CSV table of C-alpha atoms in Angstrom, one decimal:
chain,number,residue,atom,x,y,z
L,28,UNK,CA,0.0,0.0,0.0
L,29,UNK,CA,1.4,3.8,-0.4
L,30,UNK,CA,2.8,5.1,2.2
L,31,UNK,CA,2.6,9.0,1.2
L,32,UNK,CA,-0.5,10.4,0.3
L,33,UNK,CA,-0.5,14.2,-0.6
L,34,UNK,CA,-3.0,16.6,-1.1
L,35,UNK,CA,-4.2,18.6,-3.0
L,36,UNK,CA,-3.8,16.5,-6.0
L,37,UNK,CA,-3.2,19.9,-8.2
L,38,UNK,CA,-2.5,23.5,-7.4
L,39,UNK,CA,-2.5,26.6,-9.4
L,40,UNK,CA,-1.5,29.9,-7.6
L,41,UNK,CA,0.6,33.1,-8.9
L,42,UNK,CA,3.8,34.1,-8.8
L,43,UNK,CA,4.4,36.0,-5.6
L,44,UNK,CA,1.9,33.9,-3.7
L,45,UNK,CA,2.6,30.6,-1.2
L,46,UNK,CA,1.8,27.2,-2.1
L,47,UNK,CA,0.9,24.5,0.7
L,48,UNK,CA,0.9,20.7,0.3
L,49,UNK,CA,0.3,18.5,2.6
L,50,UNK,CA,1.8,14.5,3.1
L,51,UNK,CA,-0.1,12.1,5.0
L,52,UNK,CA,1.9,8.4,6.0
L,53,UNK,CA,0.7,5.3,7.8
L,54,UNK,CA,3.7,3.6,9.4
L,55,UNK,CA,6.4,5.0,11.6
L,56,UNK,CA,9.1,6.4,10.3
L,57,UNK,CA,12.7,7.8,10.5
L,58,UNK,CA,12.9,10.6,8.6
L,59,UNK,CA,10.4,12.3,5.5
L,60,UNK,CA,11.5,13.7,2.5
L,61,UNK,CA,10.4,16.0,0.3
L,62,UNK,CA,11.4,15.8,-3.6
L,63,UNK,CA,10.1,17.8,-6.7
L,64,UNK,CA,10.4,16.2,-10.4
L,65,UNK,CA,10.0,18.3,-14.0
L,66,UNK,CA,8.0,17.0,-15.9
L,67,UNK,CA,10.1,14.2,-17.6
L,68,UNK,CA,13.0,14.5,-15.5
L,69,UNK,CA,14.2,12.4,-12.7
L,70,UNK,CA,13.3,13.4,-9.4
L,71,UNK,CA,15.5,15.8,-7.3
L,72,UNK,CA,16.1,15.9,-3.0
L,73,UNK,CA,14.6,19.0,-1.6
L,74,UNK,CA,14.7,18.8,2.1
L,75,UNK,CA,14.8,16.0,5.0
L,76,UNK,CA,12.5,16.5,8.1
L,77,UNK,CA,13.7,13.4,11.3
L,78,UNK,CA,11.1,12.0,13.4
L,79,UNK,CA,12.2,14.1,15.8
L,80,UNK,CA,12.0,17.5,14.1
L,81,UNK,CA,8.9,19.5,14.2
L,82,UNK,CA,10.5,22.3,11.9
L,83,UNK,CA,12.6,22.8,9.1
L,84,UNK,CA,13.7,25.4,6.8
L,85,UNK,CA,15.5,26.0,3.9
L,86,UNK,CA,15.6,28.9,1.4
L,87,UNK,CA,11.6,29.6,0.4
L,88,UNK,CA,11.2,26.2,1.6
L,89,UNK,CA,9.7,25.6,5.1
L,90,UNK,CA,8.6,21.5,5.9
L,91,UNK,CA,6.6,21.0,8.9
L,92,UNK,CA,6.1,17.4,10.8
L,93,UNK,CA,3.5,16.1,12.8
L,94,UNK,CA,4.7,12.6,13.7
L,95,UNK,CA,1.7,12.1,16.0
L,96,UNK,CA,-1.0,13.0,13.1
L,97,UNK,CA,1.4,11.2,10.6
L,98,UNK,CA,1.7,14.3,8.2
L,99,UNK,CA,4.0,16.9,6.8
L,100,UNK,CA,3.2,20.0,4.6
L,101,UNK,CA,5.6,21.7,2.3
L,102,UNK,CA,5.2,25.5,2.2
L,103,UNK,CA,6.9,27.3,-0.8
L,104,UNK,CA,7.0,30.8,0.0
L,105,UNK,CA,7.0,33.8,-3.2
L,106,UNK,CA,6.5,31.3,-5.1
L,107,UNK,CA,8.2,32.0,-9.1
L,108,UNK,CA,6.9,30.4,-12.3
L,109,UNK,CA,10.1,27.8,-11.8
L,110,UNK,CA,8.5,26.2,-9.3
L,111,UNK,CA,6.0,24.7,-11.5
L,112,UNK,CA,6.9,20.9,-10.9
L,113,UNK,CA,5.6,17.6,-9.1
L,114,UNK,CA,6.4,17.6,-5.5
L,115,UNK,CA,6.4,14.4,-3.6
L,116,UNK,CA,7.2,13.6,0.2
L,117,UNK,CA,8.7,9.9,0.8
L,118,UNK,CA,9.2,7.5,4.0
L,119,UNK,CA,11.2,5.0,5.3
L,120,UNK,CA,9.7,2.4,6.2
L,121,UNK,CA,11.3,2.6,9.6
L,122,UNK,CA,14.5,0.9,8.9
L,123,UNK,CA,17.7,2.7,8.8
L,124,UNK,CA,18.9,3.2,4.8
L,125,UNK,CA,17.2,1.1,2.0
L,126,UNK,CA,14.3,2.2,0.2
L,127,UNK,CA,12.1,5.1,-0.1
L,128,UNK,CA,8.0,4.6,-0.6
L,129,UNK,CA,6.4,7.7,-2.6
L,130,UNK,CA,3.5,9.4,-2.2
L,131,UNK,CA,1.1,10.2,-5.2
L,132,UNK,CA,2.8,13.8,-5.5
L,133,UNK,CA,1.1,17.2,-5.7
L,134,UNK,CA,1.3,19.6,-9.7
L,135,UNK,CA,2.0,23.0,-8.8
L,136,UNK,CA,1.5,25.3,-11.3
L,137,UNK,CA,2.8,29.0,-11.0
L,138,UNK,CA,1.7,31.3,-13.2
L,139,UNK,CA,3.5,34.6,-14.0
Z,5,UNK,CA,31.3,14.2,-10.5
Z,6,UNK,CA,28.3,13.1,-12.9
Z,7,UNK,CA,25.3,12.0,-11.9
Z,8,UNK,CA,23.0,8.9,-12.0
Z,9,UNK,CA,23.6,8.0,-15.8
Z,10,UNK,CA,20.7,6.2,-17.2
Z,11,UNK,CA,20.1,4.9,-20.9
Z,12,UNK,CA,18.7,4.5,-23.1
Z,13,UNK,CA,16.4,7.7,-22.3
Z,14,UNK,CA,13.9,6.5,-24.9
Z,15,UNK,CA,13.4,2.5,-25.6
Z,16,UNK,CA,10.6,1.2,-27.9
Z,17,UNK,CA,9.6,-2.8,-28.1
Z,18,UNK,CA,7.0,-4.5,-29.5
Z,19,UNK,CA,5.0,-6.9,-27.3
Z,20,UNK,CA,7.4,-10.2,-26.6
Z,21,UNK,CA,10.3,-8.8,-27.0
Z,22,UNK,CA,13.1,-8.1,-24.2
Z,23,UNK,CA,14.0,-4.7,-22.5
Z,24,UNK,CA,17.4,-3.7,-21.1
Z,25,UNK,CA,17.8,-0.7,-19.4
Z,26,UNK,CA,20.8,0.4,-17.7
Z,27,UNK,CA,21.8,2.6,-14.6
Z,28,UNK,CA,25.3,4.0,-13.8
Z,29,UNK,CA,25.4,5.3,-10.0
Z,30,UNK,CA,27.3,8.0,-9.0
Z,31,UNK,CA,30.7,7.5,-8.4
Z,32,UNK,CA,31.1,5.8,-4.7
Z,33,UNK,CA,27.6,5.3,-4.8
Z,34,UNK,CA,27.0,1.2,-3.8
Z,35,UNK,CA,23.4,0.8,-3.4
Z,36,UNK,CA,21.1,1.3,-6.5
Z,37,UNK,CA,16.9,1.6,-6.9
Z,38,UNK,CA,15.0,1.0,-9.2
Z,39,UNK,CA,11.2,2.9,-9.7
Z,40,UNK,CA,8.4,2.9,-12.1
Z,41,UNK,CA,6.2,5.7,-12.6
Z,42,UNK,CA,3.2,5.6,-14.5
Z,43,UNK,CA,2.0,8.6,-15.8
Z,44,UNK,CA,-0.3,10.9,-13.9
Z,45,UNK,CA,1.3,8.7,-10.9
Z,46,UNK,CA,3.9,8.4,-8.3
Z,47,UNK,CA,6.6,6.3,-8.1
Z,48,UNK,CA,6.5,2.4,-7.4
Z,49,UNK,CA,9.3,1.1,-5.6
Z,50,UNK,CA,10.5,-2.2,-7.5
Z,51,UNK,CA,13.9,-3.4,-6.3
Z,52,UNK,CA,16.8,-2.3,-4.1
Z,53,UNK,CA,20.1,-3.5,-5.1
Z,54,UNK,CA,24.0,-3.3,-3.6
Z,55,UNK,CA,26.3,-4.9,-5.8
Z,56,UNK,CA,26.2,-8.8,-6.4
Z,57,UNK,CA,23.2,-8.7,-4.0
Z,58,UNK,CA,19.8,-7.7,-4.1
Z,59,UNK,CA,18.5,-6.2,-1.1
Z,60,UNK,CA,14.8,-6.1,-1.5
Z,61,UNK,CA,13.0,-6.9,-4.2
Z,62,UNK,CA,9.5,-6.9,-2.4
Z,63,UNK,CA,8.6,-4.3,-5.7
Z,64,UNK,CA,9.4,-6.6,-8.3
Z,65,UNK,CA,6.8,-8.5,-10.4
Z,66,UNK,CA,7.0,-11.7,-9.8
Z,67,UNK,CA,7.0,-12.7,-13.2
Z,68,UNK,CA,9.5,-11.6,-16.3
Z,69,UNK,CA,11.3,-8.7,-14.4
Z,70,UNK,CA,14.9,-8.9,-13.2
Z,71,UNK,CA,17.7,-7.1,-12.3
Z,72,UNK,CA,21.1,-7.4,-11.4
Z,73,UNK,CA,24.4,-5.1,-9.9
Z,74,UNK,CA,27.1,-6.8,-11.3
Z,75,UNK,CA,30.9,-6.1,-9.3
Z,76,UNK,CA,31.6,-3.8,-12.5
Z,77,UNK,CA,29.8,-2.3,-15.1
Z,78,UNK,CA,25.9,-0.5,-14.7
Z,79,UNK,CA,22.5,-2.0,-13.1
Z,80,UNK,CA,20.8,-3.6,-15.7
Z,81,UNK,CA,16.9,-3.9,-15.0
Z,82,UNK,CA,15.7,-6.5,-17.6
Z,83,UNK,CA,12.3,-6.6,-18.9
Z,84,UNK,CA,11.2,-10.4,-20.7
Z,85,UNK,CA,8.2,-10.3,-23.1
Z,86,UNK,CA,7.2,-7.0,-22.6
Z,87,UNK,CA,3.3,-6.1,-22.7
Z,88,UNK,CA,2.0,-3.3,-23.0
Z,89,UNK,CA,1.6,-2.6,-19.6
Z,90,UNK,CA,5.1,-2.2,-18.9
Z,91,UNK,CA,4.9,1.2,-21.1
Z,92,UNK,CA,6.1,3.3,-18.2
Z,93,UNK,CA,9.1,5.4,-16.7
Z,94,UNK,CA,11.7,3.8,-15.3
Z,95,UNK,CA,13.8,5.7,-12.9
Z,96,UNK,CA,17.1,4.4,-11.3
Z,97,UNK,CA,18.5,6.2,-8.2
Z,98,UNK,CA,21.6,5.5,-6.2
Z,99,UNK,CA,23.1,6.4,-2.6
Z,100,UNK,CA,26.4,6.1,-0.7
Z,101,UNK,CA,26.5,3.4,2.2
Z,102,UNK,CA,24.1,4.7,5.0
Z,103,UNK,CA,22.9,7.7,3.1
Z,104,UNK,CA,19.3,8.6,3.3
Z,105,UNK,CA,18.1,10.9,0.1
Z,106,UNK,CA,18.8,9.4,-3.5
Z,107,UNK,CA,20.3,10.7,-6.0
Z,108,UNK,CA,18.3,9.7,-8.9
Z,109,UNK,CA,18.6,9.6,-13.1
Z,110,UNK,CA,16.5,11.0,-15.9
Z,111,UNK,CA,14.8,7.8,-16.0
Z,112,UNK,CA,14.1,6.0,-19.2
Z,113,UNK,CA,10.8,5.7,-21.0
Z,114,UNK,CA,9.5,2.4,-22.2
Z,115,UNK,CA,6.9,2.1,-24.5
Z,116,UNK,CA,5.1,-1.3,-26.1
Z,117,UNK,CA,3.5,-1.6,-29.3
């Protein structure tokens, strides 16, 4: 079964504003990640949140963690027509290294 | 330092034939993954691999998939009498020992006639 579900499924804002997705997960985890993939391309690392983080930030980026509700959310802040990508968050599956189980991802689209 | 090499980017079969497709890690990278992605999808975990071993394959169809890390030379995920529902994206990644985020490649498109 997936472990990452995100919502919303699409999102269409303008440039300047902030765009929120969330990341919903059913087992228990060591860390979650968020990556973001152009369309056709492979996907690329944008942040790591640990279980025992509740905040993390870096550049426009700001990942929150709610390991007792299972979720995370992704905030992009001033967000620029570049950011128009997939953005998926991805677990453990509670053991140190090895794989990574994806989420369905979330389509932002920025328009200038 | 280049990154995850995959190839070919494009691959086109005809139902019963054999796919090949190939994943060079980054250098010092020893573990390699293997996704597919259908479109409009996520990605499905298929196989994890360290070289000569295969580390979980829990992904992997049970039928006419395969892969292998050999000691040298790239990942090699190989596809036997394709259908036409293996026409997806196939993405390797790789990561060093103990590392948590993967480094992954442009993927490589299959498509079935």
């Amino acid at each position: 079964s997936q472990q990452g579900e995100e919502d919303p499924q699409a999102l269409s804002i303008q440039e300047g504003e902030n765009a929120t997705m969330n990341c919903s997960y059913k087992t228990s985890i060591n860390n979650l990640q968020w990556y973001r993939q152009n369309s056709g391309r492979g996907l690329v690392h944008l942040i790591l949140i640990r279980s025992n983080e509740r905040e993390k930030h870096s550049g426009r980026l700001r990942v929150t963690l709610d390991t007792s509700k299972k979720s995370s959310s992704l905030l992009i802040t001033a967000s620029r027509a570049a950011d128009t990508a997939s953005y998926f968050c991805a677990t453990d599956d509670g053991n140190q290294g090895g794989k990574l189980i994806f989420g369905q991802g979330t389509e932002l689209s920025v328009k200038p | 330092n280049a990154g995850v090499m995959q190839n070919p980017r494009h691959l086109v079969r005809r139902r019963g034939q054999e796919a090949r497709l190939r994943c060079s890690p980054m250098k010092g990278h020893s573990h390699v993954y293997w996704y597919r992605q259908l479109p409009e999808e996520g990605l499905k975990f298929m196989v994890y691999l360290q070289k000569e071993n295969i580390i979980d394959e829990s992904g992997m169809p049970k039928e006419r998939f395969s892969a292998e890390f050999p000691k040298e030379g790239p990942s090699i995920l190989r596809i036997q009498q394709v259908v036409r529902g293996d026409s997806a994206a196939y993405f390797c990644a790789s990561s060093p020992v103990g590392a948590e985020k993967l480094f992954f490649g442009s993927g490589t498109q299959l498509s079935v006639l």
